[in-house]
């Protein structure tokens, strides 16, 4: 493919970064390891666009891995942040903004009666697991192959996202003793979950999952899967925990639990609720959350938790989302993108499958269907890498891994989608 793509400054900066930071990055998923080439270095973002340090412009479908659902650097978010900044950057003490965001989250998310703010999705998931164990007095948990719940030790078992991308699903440095209580099952396989409960009666604290998977690529739950998990967990006295770090406020205002009408006991959130600043949260039934210190004995803490700038960005972002028509719009443009990509793949002779729900989508180079991580791994990763590169060189920024979902935003218009599809047609025709 011949283009005039110039990334000279990106290359120079990344070469320096490689000497300064492991792999040149602050988080592995950014490193382009599985798609070839090297990461572009960003200079600025606005709306649906990114500009790199060489001044190339891209339409962005990563959205800083999820938070940018209103579009990057939304003027109202920036204005609110500027005003908040005048009051200081951190209090390490209660502030009324925490109450405001907590109330918005409690109103929106069906299972959440009380919430604790933390600083990332990883922190939310490791904390909620401790809470599940504290509440039930049981140690074992069930997670699903290819689901990613952050990088805490007990979740790095057959995990998705960066570890799947790098082929490191079980990381060295994680003590065996930490993961012996982590049982795994294939996603969408209720029978496998049932068998684990039968083999470990009275030992399983709960089931933890992405209700729509985004960390093995995009994989929706089969009909009845979430409902089946709800029934099984109730039958065995275990808790159900939806990790909605990706899906929360993205596939519906109330997340997957609103969309699918299945209410878990606990939920983790992140990404969107921070509006682009570092925030995570866990919440759920008040009787369970009352175990969290200082209300109860389960200890969990954080110097920057409930940070006023992060709360401000989250509040403004949820205000922008909580308007009539938001999710219909996101559904419409994302479906147009997803359907368009599949149609172009077919026309140009490539096996492909995929789909979308609201502002989240995915696309695999395999005939599919993809119900779980094993299915996702059948995708032609080499072809995905070449597709990714071709799109990048023509101004479309996709997640640099087959095992990540794509994200749209309120700033993406039909014109952006048309332009993306036009470029996808050029690239696929040459693959
Ligand atoms: N959790 C994000 C999507 N899988 C990526 C964040 C990261 O690992 O940098």
CSV table of C-alpha atoms and ligand atoms in Angstrom, one decimal:
chain,number,residue,atom,x,y,z
A,1,UNK,CA,0.0,0.0,0.0
A,2,UNK,CA,1.5,3.3,-0.9
A,3,UNK,CA,0.7,6.4,1.1
A,4,UNK,CA,2.4,9.6,2.1
A,5,UNK,CA,2.1,8.7,5.7
A,6,UNK,CA,4.9,10.5,7.7
A,7,UNK,CA,5.5,9.7,11.3
A,8,UNK,CA,9.1,10.9,11.6
A,9,UNK,CA,8.5,12.7,14.9
A,10,UNK,CA,6.5,9.9,16.4
A,11,UNK,CA,9.4,7.5,15.5
A,12,UNK,CA,12.0,9.8,17.2
A,13,UNK,CA,10.0,10.3,20.3
A,14,UNK,CA,9.1,6.6,20.6
A,15,UNK,CA,12.8,5.7,20.1
A,16,UNK,CA,13.6,7.8,23.1
A,17,UNK,CA,10.7,6.4,25.1
A,18,UNK,CA,12.0,2.9,24.6
A,19,UNK,CA,15.1,3.9,26.5
A,20,UNK,CA,13.1,5.4,29.3
A,21,UNK,CA,10.1,3.2,29.9
A,22,UNK,CA,9.6,-0.6,29.5
A,23,UNK,CA,8.4,-1.1,25.9
A,24,UNK,CA,8.3,2.7,25.6
A,25,UNK,CA,4.8,2.9,27.0
A,26,UNK,CA,2.9,3.4,30.3
A,27,UNK,CA,0.5,0.6,29.5
A,28,UNK,CA,1.2,-2.4,27.2
A,29,UNK,CA,-2.0,-2.2,25.1
A,30,UNK,CA,-0.7,1.0,23.5
A,31,UNK,CA,2.5,-0.6,22.1
A,32,UNK,CA,1.1,-1.9,18.8
A,33,UNK,CA,2.9,-5.2,19.5
A,34,UNK,CA,0.4,-7.4,17.7
A,35,UNK,CA,-0.4,-5.1,14.7
A,36,UNK,CA,3.2,-4.3,13.6
A,37,UNK,CA,4.7,-0.9,13.2
A,38,UNK,CA,5.1,1.4,16.2
A,39,UNK,CA,2.6,3.5,18.2
A,40,UNK,CA,1.9,7.0,17.0
A,41,UNK,CA,2.6,9.7,19.6
A,42,UNK,CA,-0.4,11.9,20.2
A,43,UNK,CA,-0.2,15.7,20.4
A,44,UNK,CA,-3.8,16.6,21.0
A,45,UNK,CA,-7.4,15.4,20.8
A,46,UNK,CA,-10.7,17.1,20.1
A,47,UNK,CA,-14.2,15.6,19.4
A,48,UNK,CA,-13.8,12.5,17.2
A,49,UNK,CA,-10.2,13.4,16.2
A,50,UNK,CA,-6.7,12.8,17.3
A,51,UNK,CA,-3.6,14.6,15.9
A,52,UNK,CA,-0.2,13.1,16.3
A,53,UNK,CA,3.1,15.0,16.7
A,54,UNK,CA,3.6,14.9,12.9
A,55,UNK,CA,0.2,16.7,12.6
A,56,UNK,CA,-1.6,13.7,11.0
A,57,UNK,CA,-5.3,13.7,11.8
A,58,UNK,CA,-7.2,10.5,12.6
A,59,UNK,CA,-10.8,9.7,13.2
A,60,UNK,CA,-10.6,7.9,16.6
A,61,UNK,CA,-12.4,4.7,17.5
A,62,UNK,CA,-10.5,4.1,20.7
A,63,UNK,CA,-11.6,7.1,22.7
A,64,UNK,CA,-8.8,6.8,25.2
A,65,UNK,CA,-10.0,3.2,25.7
A,66,UNK,CA,-13.6,4.2,26.6
A,67,UNK,CA,-13.9,7.4,28.6
A,68,UNK,CA,-14.3,9.8,25.6
A,69,UNK,CA,-18.0,8.9,24.9
A,70,UNK,CA,-19.0,12.6,24.6
A,71,UNK,CA,-16.0,13.2,22.2
A,72,UNK,CA,-12.6,14.2,23.3
A,73,UNK,CA,-12.1,17.4,25.3
A,74,UNK,CA,-15.8,18.3,25.2
A,75,UNK,CA,-16.0,22.1,25.7
A,76,UNK,CA,-18.4,21.7,28.7
A,77,UNK,CA,-16.2,19.2,30.4
A,78,UNK,CA,-13.1,21.4,29.9
A,79,UNK,CA,-15.0,24.5,31.2
A,80,UNK,CA,-16.1,22.6,34.3
A,81,UNK,CA,-12.6,21.4,34.9
A,82,UNK,CA,-11.1,24.9,34.5
A,83,UNK,CA,-13.5,26.2,37.2
A,84,UNK,CA,-12.8,23.3,39.5
A,85,UNK,CA,-9.1,23.7,39.1
A,86,UNK,CA,-9.3,27.2,40.6
A,87,UNK,CA,-10.3,25.5,43.8
A,88,UNK,CA,-7.4,23.1,43.9
A,89,UNK,CA,-6.4,19.7,42.6
A,90,UNK,CA,-6.9,17.4,45.6
A,91,UNK,CA,-8.5,17.6,49.0
A,92,UNK,CA,-7.9,14.1,50.6
A,93,UNK,CA,-11.1,14.9,52.5
A,94,UNK,CA,-14.9,14.8,51.8
A,95,UNK,CA,-16.2,17.1,49.1
A,96,UNK,CA,-19.7,17.6,47.9
A,97,UNK,CA,-18.9,16.6,44.4
A,98,UNK,CA,-18.6,13.0,45.6
A,99,UNK,CA,-22.2,13.2,46.8
A,100,UNK,CA,-23.3,14.6,43.4
A,101,UNK,CA,-21.6,11.9,41.3
A,102,UNK,CA,-22.6,9.1,43.8
A,103,UNK,CA,-26.2,10.1,43.5
A,104,UNK,CA,-26.0,10.1,39.7
A,105,UNK,CA,-24.5,6.7,39.7
A,106,UNK,CA,-27.0,5.3,42.2
A,107,UNK,CA,-29.9,6.7,40.2
A,108,UNK,CA,-28.6,5.3,37.0
A,109,UNK,CA,-27.3,1.8,37.7
A,110,UNK,CA,-30.0,-0.7,38.9
A,111,UNK,CA,-28.0,-2.7,41.4
A,112,UNK,CA,-26.1,0.2,43.0
A,113,UNK,CA,-27.5,1.4,46.3
A,114,UNK,CA,-24.1,2.6,47.7
A,115,UNK,CA,-20.9,3.4,45.9
A,116,UNK,CA,-17.2,3.7,46.7
A,117,UNK,CA,-15.0,5.8,44.4
A,118,UNK,CA,-11.4,4.6,43.6
A,119,UNK,CA,-8.9,5.6,40.9
A,120,UNK,CA,-9.1,3.0,38.2
A,121,UNK,CA,-11.0,-0.1,36.9
A,122,UNK,CA,-8.3,-2.3,38.2
A,123,UNK,CA,-8.6,-0.9,41.7
A,124,UNK,CA,-12.4,-1.2,41.6
A,125,UNK,CA,-12.2,-4.9,40.6
A,126,UNK,CA,-9.6,-5.9,43.2
A,127,UNK,CA,-11.5,-4.1,45.9
A,128,UNK,CA,-14.9,-5.6,44.9
A,129,UNK,CA,-13.3,-9.1,45.0
A,130,UNK,CA,-12.2,-8.6,48.5
A,131,UNK,CA,-15.7,-7.4,49.4
A,132,UNK,CA,-17.3,-10.5,47.8
A,133,UNK,CA,-15.0,-12.7,49.8
A,134,UNK,CA,-15.6,-10.7,53.0
A,135,UNK,CA,-19.3,-10.8,52.6
A,136,UNK,CA,-19.7,-14.5,51.8
A,137,UNK,CA,-16.8,-15.8,53.9
A,138,UNK,CA,-15.8,-17.8,50.8
A,139,UNK,CA,-12.6,-17.6,48.8
A,140,UNK,CA,-13.2,-19.0,45.3
A,141,UNK,CA,-14.4,-17.0,42.4
A,142,UNK,CA,-15.4,-17.8,38.9
A,143,UNK,CA,-14.2,-15.7,36.0
A,144,UNK,CA,-14.4,-16.2,32.3
A,145,UNK,CA,-11.6,-16.9,29.8
A,146,UNK,CA,-10.7,-13.8,27.9
A,147,UNK,CA,-12.5,-11.4,30.3
A,148,UNK,CA,-10.2,-8.8,31.8
A,149,UNK,CA,-10.7,-7.2,35.2
A,150,UNK,CA,-7.6,-5.2,35.5
A,151,UNK,CA,-4.1,-6.4,36.4
A,152,UNK,CA,-4.5,-7.5,40.0
A,153,UNK,CA,-2.9,-10.9,40.7
A,154,UNK,CA,-6.0,-12.9,41.2
A,155,UNK,CA,-7.5,-11.9,37.8
A,156,UNK,CA,-4.4,-12.7,35.7
A,157,UNK,CA,-5.7,-16.1,34.8
A,158,UNK,CA,-6.7,-16.7,31.2
A,159,UNK,CA,-7.3,-12.9,31.0
A,160,UNK,CA,-8.1,-10.8,28.0
A,161,UNK,CA,-7.0,-7.3,26.8
A,162,UNK,CA,-3.2,-6.7,26.8
A,163,UNK,CA,-2.3,-10.1,28.2
A,164,UNK,CA,-4.2,-11.8,25.4
A,165,UNK,CA,-2.7,-9.5,22.9
A,166,UNK,CA,0.8,-10.3,24.1
A,167,UNK,CA,0.0,-14.0,24.6
A,168,UNK,CA,0.7,-13.8,28.4
A,169,UNK,CA,-2.7,-14.8,29.9
A,170,UNK,CA,-1.0,-15.9,33.1
A,171,UNK,CA,1.7,-13.5,34.1
A,172,UNK,CA,5.0,-14.5,35.9
A,173,UNK,CA,5.2,-12.9,39.3
A,174,UNK,CA,1.7,-13.9,40.2
A,175,UNK,CA,2.0,-16.4,43.1
A,176,UNK,CA,0.2,-19.7,42.5
A,177,UNK,CA,-1.4,-19.3,45.9
A,178,UNK,CA,-3.1,-16.1,44.7
A,179,UNK,CA,-4.8,-17.7,41.7
A,180,UNK,CA,-5.7,-21.2,43.0
A,181,UNK,CA,-9.0,-19.7,44.1
A,182,UNK,CA,-9.7,-18.3,40.6
A,183,UNK,CA,-11.8,-20.8,38.7
A,184,UNK,CA,-12.4,-20.2,35.0
A,185,UNK,CA,-15.1,-21.1,32.5
A,186,UNK,CA,-15.6,-20.3,28.8
A,187,UNK,CA,-17.8,-17.2,28.3
A,188,UNK,CA,-21.4,-18.0,27.3
A,189,UNK,CA,-21.1,-21.5,28.8
A,190,UNK,CA,-23.7,-21.9,31.6
A,191,UNK,CA,-23.1,-25.6,31.8
A,192,UNK,CA,-19.4,-25.1,32.6
A,193,UNK,CA,-20.4,-22.6,35.4
A,194,UNK,CA,-22.9,-25.0,36.8
A,195,UNK,CA,-20.3,-27.8,36.9
A,196,UNK,CA,-17.9,-25.5,38.8
A,197,UNK,CA,-20.6,-24.8,41.4
A,198,UNK,CA,-21.4,-28.5,41.7
A,199,UNK,CA,-17.7,-29.3,42.2
A,200,UNK,CA,-17.2,-26.5,44.8
A,201,UNK,CA,-20.4,-26.3,46.8
A,202,UNK,CA,-20.4,-23.6,49.5
A,203,UNK,CA,-16.9,-22.5,48.4
A,204,UNK,CA,-17.6,-19.9,45.6
A,205,UNK,CA,-17.9,-16.3,46.7
A,206,UNK,CA,-19.2,-15.2,43.4
A,207,UNK,CA,-19.1,-14.9,39.6
A,208,UNK,CA,-17.4,-12.0,38.0
A,209,UNK,CA,-17.8,-11.1,34.4
A,210,UNK,CA,-18.0,-8.4,31.7
A,211,UNK,CA,-21.7,-8.6,30.8
A,212,UNK,CA,-20.7,-7.7,27.3
A,213,UNK,CA,-17.1,-8.7,26.6
A,214,UNK,CA,-14.8,-6.0,25.3
A,215,UNK,CA,-11.4,-7.4,26.2
A,216,UNK,CA,-11.4,-10.4,23.8
A,217,UNK,CA,-12.8,-8.1,21.1
A,218,UNK,CA,-16.5,-7.5,21.3
A,219,UNK,CA,-18.6,-10.5,22.4
A,220,UNK,CA,-22.2,-10.1,23.4
A,221,UNK,CA,-23.9,-12.5,25.9
A,222,UNK,CA,-26.0,-15.3,24.3
A,223,UNK,CA,-29.7,-15.1,25.1
A,224,UNK,CA,-30.3,-16.4,28.6
A,225,UNK,CA,-26.6,-16.4,29.7
A,226,UNK,CA,-26.8,-13.5,32.1
A,227,UNK,CA,-30.2,-14.6,33.4
A,228,UNK,CA,-28.8,-18.1,33.9
A,229,UNK,CA,-25.8,-16.7,35.9
A,230,UNK,CA,-28.3,-14.8,38.1
A,231,UNK,CA,-30.2,-17.9,38.9
A,232,UNK,CA,-27.1,-20.1,39.5
A,233,UNK,CA,-25.5,-17.6,41.8
A,234,UNK,CA,-28.7,-17.3,43.8
A,235,UNK,CA,-29.1,-21.1,44.0
A,236,UNK,CA,-25.6,-21.5,45.4
A,237,UNK,CA,-25.6,-18.5,47.7
A,238,UNK,CA,-22.9,-16.7,45.7
A,239,UNK,CA,-22.7,-13.1,44.5
A,240,UNK,CA,-23.0,-11.9,40.9
A,241,UNK,CA,-20.6,-9.1,39.9
A,242,UNK,CA,-20.8,-7.3,36.6
A,243,UNK,CA,-17.6,-5.6,35.6
A,244,UNK,CA,-19.1,-2.6,33.8
A,245,UNK,CA,-15.9,-0.6,33.5
A,246,UNK,CA,-16.3,-0.7,29.7
A,247,UNK,CA,-20.1,-1.1,29.4
A,248,UNK,CA,-21.2,1.3,32.2
A,249,UNK,CA,-22.9,4.4,30.8
A,250,UNK,CA,-21.8,3.2,27.3
A,251,UNK,CA,-24.2,0.6,26.1
A,252,UNK,CA,-27.0,2.3,28.0
A,253,UNK,CA,-27.1,5.0,30.7
A,254,UNK,CA,-27.6,2.2,33.3
A,255,UNK,CA,-25.1,-0.1,31.6
A,256,UNK,CA,-25.5,-3.7,30.6
A,257,UNK,CA,-27.7,-4.4,33.6
A,258,UNK,CA,-30.3,-1.9,32.3
A,259,UNK,CA,-29.9,-3.1,28.7
A,260,UNK,CA,-30.4,-6.8,29.5
A,261,UNK,CA,-32.7,-6.4,32.6
A,262,UNK,CA,-30.5,-8.6,34.8
A,263,UNK,CA,-29.5,-7.0,38.1
A,264,UNK,CA,-26.3,-8.3,39.7
A,265,UNK,CA,-25.4,-7.8,43.4
A,266,UNK,CA,-22.3,-5.7,42.7
A,267,UNK,CA,-20.9,-3.7,39.9
A,268,UNK,CA,-17.6,-2.1,39.0
A,269,UNK,CA,-17.3,1.1,36.9
A,270,UNK,CA,-14.5,3.2,35.4
A,271,UNK,CA,-13.7,4.9,32.2
A,272,UNK,CA,-16.9,6.9,31.3
A,273,UNK,CA,-17.6,7.9,34.9
A,274,UNK,CA,-14.3,9.8,35.1
A,275,UNK,CA,-14.9,11.7,31.9
A,276,UNK,CA,-11.2,11.3,30.9
A,277,UNK,CA,-9.7,11.6,34.4
A,278,UNK,CA,-8.7,8.6,36.5
A,279,UNK,CA,-11.8,7.2,38.3
A,280,UNK,CA,-13.1,3.8,39.1
A,281,UNK,CA,-15.9,2.8,41.4
A,282,UNK,CA,-17.6,-0.2,42.9
A,283,UNK,CA,-21.1,-0.4,44.3
A,284,UNK,CA,-24.1,-2.5,44.8
A,285,UNK,CA,-26.5,-3.7,47.5
A,286,UNK,CA,-26.4,-1.5,50.6
A,287,UNK,CA,-26.1,-4.6,52.9
A,288,UNK,CA,-23.0,-5.7,51.1
A,289,UNK,CA,-21.5,-2.2,50.7
A,290,UNK,CA,-22.0,-1.6,54.4
A,291,UNK,CA,-19.1,-4.0,55.0
A,292,UNK,CA,-16.6,-1.5,53.5
A,293,UNK,CA,-14.5,0.5,56.0
A,294,UNK,CA,-15.1,2.6,57.9
A,295,UNK,CA,-18.8,1.6,57.9
A,296,UNK,CA,-17.6,-2.0,58.2
A,297,UNK,CA,-14.5,-4.1,58.6
A,298,UNK,CA,-13.4,-4.7,55.0
A,299,UNK,CA,-10.5,-2.3,54.4
A,300,UNK,CA,-10.0,-0.3,51.2
A,301,UNK,CA,-8.6,3.2,50.9
A,302,UNK,CA,-7.1,5.8,48.6
A,303,UNK,CA,-5.3,9.2,48.9
A,304,UNK,CA,-6.7,10.5,45.6
A,305,UNK,CA,-10.1,8.7,45.7
A,306,UNK,CA,-13.0,11.1,45.1
A,307,UNK,CA,-10.6,13.6,43.7
A,308,UNK,CA,-12.5,16.9,42.9
A,309,UNK,CA,-11.2,17.2,39.3
A,310,UNK,CA,-12.1,13.6,38.5
A,311,UNK,CA,-15.6,14.0,40.1
A,312,UNK,CA,-16.2,17.2,38.1
A,313,UNK,CA,-15.3,15.6,34.8
A,314,UNK,CA,-17.5,12.6,35.7
A,315,UNK,CA,-20.5,14.7,36.7
A,316,UNK,CA,-20.4,16.8,33.5
A,317,UNK,CA,-20.0,13.7,31.3
A,318,UNK,CA,-23.0,12.0,32.9
A,319,UNK,CA,-25.0,15.2,32.5
A,320,UNK,CA,-24.2,15.3,28.8
A,321,UNK,CA,-25.1,11.6,28.4
A,322,UNK,CA,-28.4,11.8,30.4
A,323,UNK,CA,-30.3,13.6,27.6
A,324,UNK,CA,-33.1,12.2,25.5
A,325,UNK,CA,-31.9,10.5,22.3
A,326,UNK,CA,-28.2,9.9,23.4
A,327,UNK,CA,-28.2,6.2,23.2
A,328,UNK,CA,-30.5,6.0,20.1
A,329,UNK,CA,-28.0,8.2,18.4
A,330,UNK,CA,-25.0,6.1,19.5
A,331,UNK,CA,-26.8,2.9,18.5
A,332,UNK,CA,-27.6,4.3,15.1
A,333,UNK,CA,-24.1,5.5,14.1
A,334,UNK,CA,-22.3,2.5,15.6
A,335,UNK,CA,-24.6,0.0,13.8
A,336,UNK,CA,-24.0,1.8,10.6
A,337,UNK,CA,-20.3,1.4,11.1
A,338,UNK,CA,-20.5,-2.2,12.1
A,339,UNK,CA,-22.9,-3.3,9.4
A,340,UNK,CA,-20.9,-1.3,6.8
A,341,UNK,CA,-17.6,-3.0,7.8
A,342,UNK,CA,-19.2,-6.5,7.5
A,343,UNK,CA,-20.8,-5.7,4.1
A,344,UNK,CA,-17.4,-4.4,2.8
A,345,UNK,CA,-15.6,-7.5,4.1
A,346,UNK,CA,-18.1,-9.6,2.2
A,347,UNK,CA,-17.9,-7.6,-1.0
A,348,UNK,CA,-14.1,-7.8,-0.9
A,349,UNK,CA,-14.0,-11.5,-0.2
A,350,UNK,CA,-12.9,-11.6,3.5
A,351,UNK,CA,-14.5,-13.9,6.1
A,352,UNK,CA,-15.6,-11.6,8.9
A,353,UNK,CA,-18.1,-11.4,11.7
A,354,UNK,CA,-18.9,-8.8,14.4
A,355,UNK,CA,-21.6,-6.5,15.8
A,356,UNK,CA,-22.3,-3.6,18.0
A,357,UNK,CA,-24.4,-2.5,21.0
A,358,UNK,CA,-24.9,1.2,21.4
A,359,UNK,CA,-21.4,2.9,21.4
A,360,UNK,CA,-19.4,-0.4,21.5
A,361,UNK,CA,-18.5,-2.6,18.5
A,362,UNK,CA,-16.2,-5.3,17.3
A,363,UNK,CA,-15.0,-7.0,14.1
A,364,UNK,CA,-13.2,-10.3,13.6
A,365,UNK,CA,-11.6,-11.7,10.5
A,366,UNK,CA,-13.2,-15.1,10.9
A,367,UNK,CA,-16.5,-16.4,9.7
A,368,UNK,CA,-17.6,-16.8,13.3
A,369,UNK,CA,-19.8,-16.8,15.1
A,370,UNK,CA,-17.7,-15.7,18.1
A,371,UNK,CA,-19.2,-16.7,21.4
A,372,UNK,CA,-16.0,-16.8,23.5
A,373,UNK,CA,-12.3,-16.3,23.6
A,374,UNK,CA,-11.5,-19.5,21.8
A,375,UNK,CA,-13.7,-18.4,18.9
A,376,UNK,CA,-12.1,-15.0,19.0
A,377,UNK,CA,-8.6,-16.5,18.6
A,378,UNK,CA,-9.7,-18.0,15.3
A,379,UNK,CA,-9.6,-14.5,13.8
A,380,UNK,CA,-6.8,-14.0,11.2
A,381,UNK,CA,-4.5,-11.9,13.4
A,382,UNK,CA,-2.1,-11.2,10.6
A,383,UNK,CA,-4.9,-9.9,8.4
A,384,UNK,CA,-6.1,-7.8,11.3
A,385,UNK,CA,-2.6,-6.3,11.6
A,386,UNK,CA,-2.5,-5.4,8.0
A,387,UNK,CA,-6.0,-3.9,8.1
A,388,UNK,CA,-5.1,-1.9,11.2
A,389,UNK,CA,-2.0,-0.5,9.5
A,390,UNK,CA,-3.9,0.4,6.3
A,391,UNK,CA,-6.6,2.2,8.2
A,392,UNK,CA,-4.0,4.0,10.3
A,393,UNK,CA,-2.1,5.2,7.3
A,394,UNK,CA,-5.3,6.6,5.9
A,395,UNK,CA,-6.4,8.5,9.0
A,396,UNK,CA,-8.5,6.0,11.0
A,397,UNK,CA,-7.3,5.1,14.5
A,398,UNK,CA,-8.5,1.6,15.6
A,399,UNK,CA,-7.5,-0.2,18.8
A,400,UNK,CA,-4.2,-1.8,18.0
A,401,UNK,CA,-5.3,-5.3,18.9
A,402,UNK,CA,-7.9,-7.8,17.6
A,403,UNK,CA,-8.7,-8.5,21.3
A,404,UNK,CA,-10.1,-5.1,22.1
A,405,UNK,CA,-13.6,-3.5,21.4
A,406,UNK,CA,-14.0,-0.3,19.4
A,407,UNK,CA,-15.8,2.7,20.7
A,408,UNK,CA,-17.8,5.5,19.1
A,409,UNK,CA,-18.9,8.8,20.7
A,410,UNK,CA,-21.4,11.6,20.4
A,411,UNK,CA,-18.9,13.5,18.4
A,412,UNK,CA,-18.9,10.9,15.6
A,413,UNK,CA,-21.3,11.9,12.8
A,414,UNK,CA,-22.7,9.9,9.8
A,415,UNK,CA,-20.0,11.7,7.7
A,416,UNK,CA,-17.3,10.3,9.9
A,417,UNK,CA,-18.7,6.9,9.6
A,418,UNK,CA,-19.1,7.2,5.8
A,419,UNK,CA,-15.5,8.4,5.5
A,420,UNK,CA,-14.3,5.5,7.7
A,421,UNK,CA,-16.2,3.0,5.5
A,422,UNK,CA,-14.8,4.5,2.3
A,423,UNK,CA,-11.3,4.0,3.7
A,424,UNK,CA,-12.1,0.5,4.9
A,425,UNK,CA,-13.2,-0.4,1.4
A,426,UNK,CA,-9.9,0.8,0.0
A,427,UNK,CA,-7.9,-1.1,2.6
A,428,UNK,CA,-9.9,-4.4,2.5
A,429,UNK,CA,-9.7,-4.4,-1.3
A,430,UNK,CA,-5.9,-4.5,-1.0
A,431,UNK,CA,-5.5,-6.9,1.9
B,1,LIG,N1,-8.6,-1.8,29.8
B,1,LIG,C1,-8.4,-1.1,28.6
B,1,LIG,C2,-9.0,-1.9,27.5
B,1,LIG,N2,-8.8,-3.3,27.5
B,1,LIG,C3,-7.0,-0.8,28.3
B,1,LIG,C4,-6.4,0.0,29.3
B,1,LIG,C5,-5.0,-0.4,29.4
B,1,LIG,O1,-4.7,-1.6,29.7
B,1,LIG,O2,-4.1,0.4,29.1
